[in-house]
Amino acid sequence: MEELRAQGHEVEKFHDGSSESRNGSADTSIEYPAKFKLIMIVVALVLSMFPAALDMTILSTAIPRITSDFNSLDDIGWYASAFFLTVASFQSSWGKAYKYYPLKVVFLISIGIFELGSLICVEVGRAITGLGAAGVLSGCFTIIAFSVPPIMRPAFGGILGATYGCASVVGPLLGGVFTSKLTWRWCFYINLPIGGVAVATIFFFFKTPQGAIVANDITLSEKILQMDFPGAFLIMAGVICYTLALQDGGVTRPWNSSRVIGLLVGFVLITIAFGIVEYLQKDRALLLPRIMKDRTVLVCCAFISLLGASFFVLLYYLPIYFQSVQGVSASESGVRNLPLIISMTLFIILCGGLLTAFGRFAPFLICGAVITTVGSGLLYTLDVGSPSSQWIGYQILAGIGLGLCFQIPVMSGQALAKAEDVATVTAILMFFQSIGGALFISAAQAAFDNTLVAQILVHAPGIDPSSVIAVGATGLRDAFTPAQLPGILVAYMAALRVAYAIAIASGGAAAVVALFAPWTSIKGKVSVGAA
């Protein structure tokens, strides 16, 4: 206690001078930040989480305009995947960094990288931003795990989840307003002041907890090897091959072309190489075998990957429906996305409290995935002239399902992890969420492009499909005549349905995976670290 006070990190014990141990019993050795310090830490984490989560959603309403500015409808997948690619590739490396280096220093570095990417913009900037966001996202949950008592952790996880949801609400709205009123580049620049305040708050109010650094006796060279950079770069190379193959296949090149086949073969070979490297790395691997063998972790990883895929596909392709098919502005598109995001946010908050009260997480996974699948299925039925009652109601249903289970895998994974594994488990779960987004958005883009090309030949036979792709999602009404437009919109609607079908399939698969989740209560079992 005195040593921590000397370091400027005020602490207090939980429940009248006692702390709660991993099994729920009192453990007087565990100390937590005092109320004021805890409030400032939570504020800092909210300010850090907000721009990182904002970057996942803010471009969703701006992408249609960006595709028109750069004449590149087939680049939609890259605007999303470039971000998720680096988030996924380096998520686990950041988890190792939080384990072996001072928590505060690593967290500030991650925010700095995130801010740098926000200055650069577009694909390269998105990739750099994703690299920083990987550290920010896992860092926020790791710091919470070392800062609050076990019984309170689901509620605080709910605060971070609500922050994520609020950023998702503001993201499409801001993206639409910036794109319509200023420039889409402000979708990137907005991160700078928010991140600056977060850095200042963390710098002045957060102290690395005693016990947050594990194994101080490990040499610097061993710590670097623990980062498993070969594994991270293999993930990047594999996803790049996969995305390029799906971007070209059936659109700019036939599926049997040497380039597309070579990229797909490369993806398979790199994936095999990644598996071999991970096996040889053993305890240095990004995906630690001893952790991945745990049933709860394995189920949560598969679930969060599939559910994240469903969410991000809906998030990125609903604005195309609103802006391309219904012809509204980017800002109006953001408003029309609110039913999905608000319902999701409200149920994330509600779910944090319910999980704290009931403890068992499996029912949330099952119910949430089933409702998400039903909501996605209803969105599939939308047509060119669908009334607002349909697209509002269907989005609300999908949002309820997503909110019920979106944060549960991270909460339950942390709950049943050992104290020294909290950062690693968190990073692994965030890795699977990001890789799901990267792979499935690319798949949705490939399905969208191929279907659009085929349907234009059917419904608008006098129009070159490449010209439709070239004008982008918001340039249709300026580039084509009123006589040509109906056939193009029918083709667009058919292509969007194929993308929504991927959201349905991934949501349904998540529901099946959830059936294998153990019906374990996490009450009193949340792992703790000294703080």
Coordinates of C-alpha atoms in Angstrom, one line a residue, residues 244-266:
L244 CA -6.5 -9.2 -53.9
A245 CA -7.8 -12.5 -55.2
L246 CA -11.4 -11.7 -54.3
Q247 CA -11.1 -8.2 -55.6
D248 CA -9.9 -9.3 -59.0
G249 CA -11.7 -12.6 -59.4
G250 CA -14.7 -12.3 -61.8
V251 CA -14.4 -8.5 -62.0
T252 CA -11.1 -7.4 -63.6
R253 CA -9.8 -10.9 -64.3
P254 CA -11.5 -14.3 -64.7
W255 CA -11.4 -16.7 -61.7
N256 CA -9.2 -19.1 -63.7
S257 CA -6.6 -16.4 -64.5
S258 CA -3.0 -17.1 -63.4
R259 CA -3.0 -14.1 -61.1
V260 CA -6.2 -15.0 -59.2
I261 CA -5.2 -18.7 -58.9
G262 CA -1.7 -17.7 -57.8
L263 CA -3.1 -15.4 -55.1
L264 CA -5.5 -18.0 -53.8
V265 CA -2.7 -20.6 -53.7
G266 CA -0.5 -18.1 -52.0

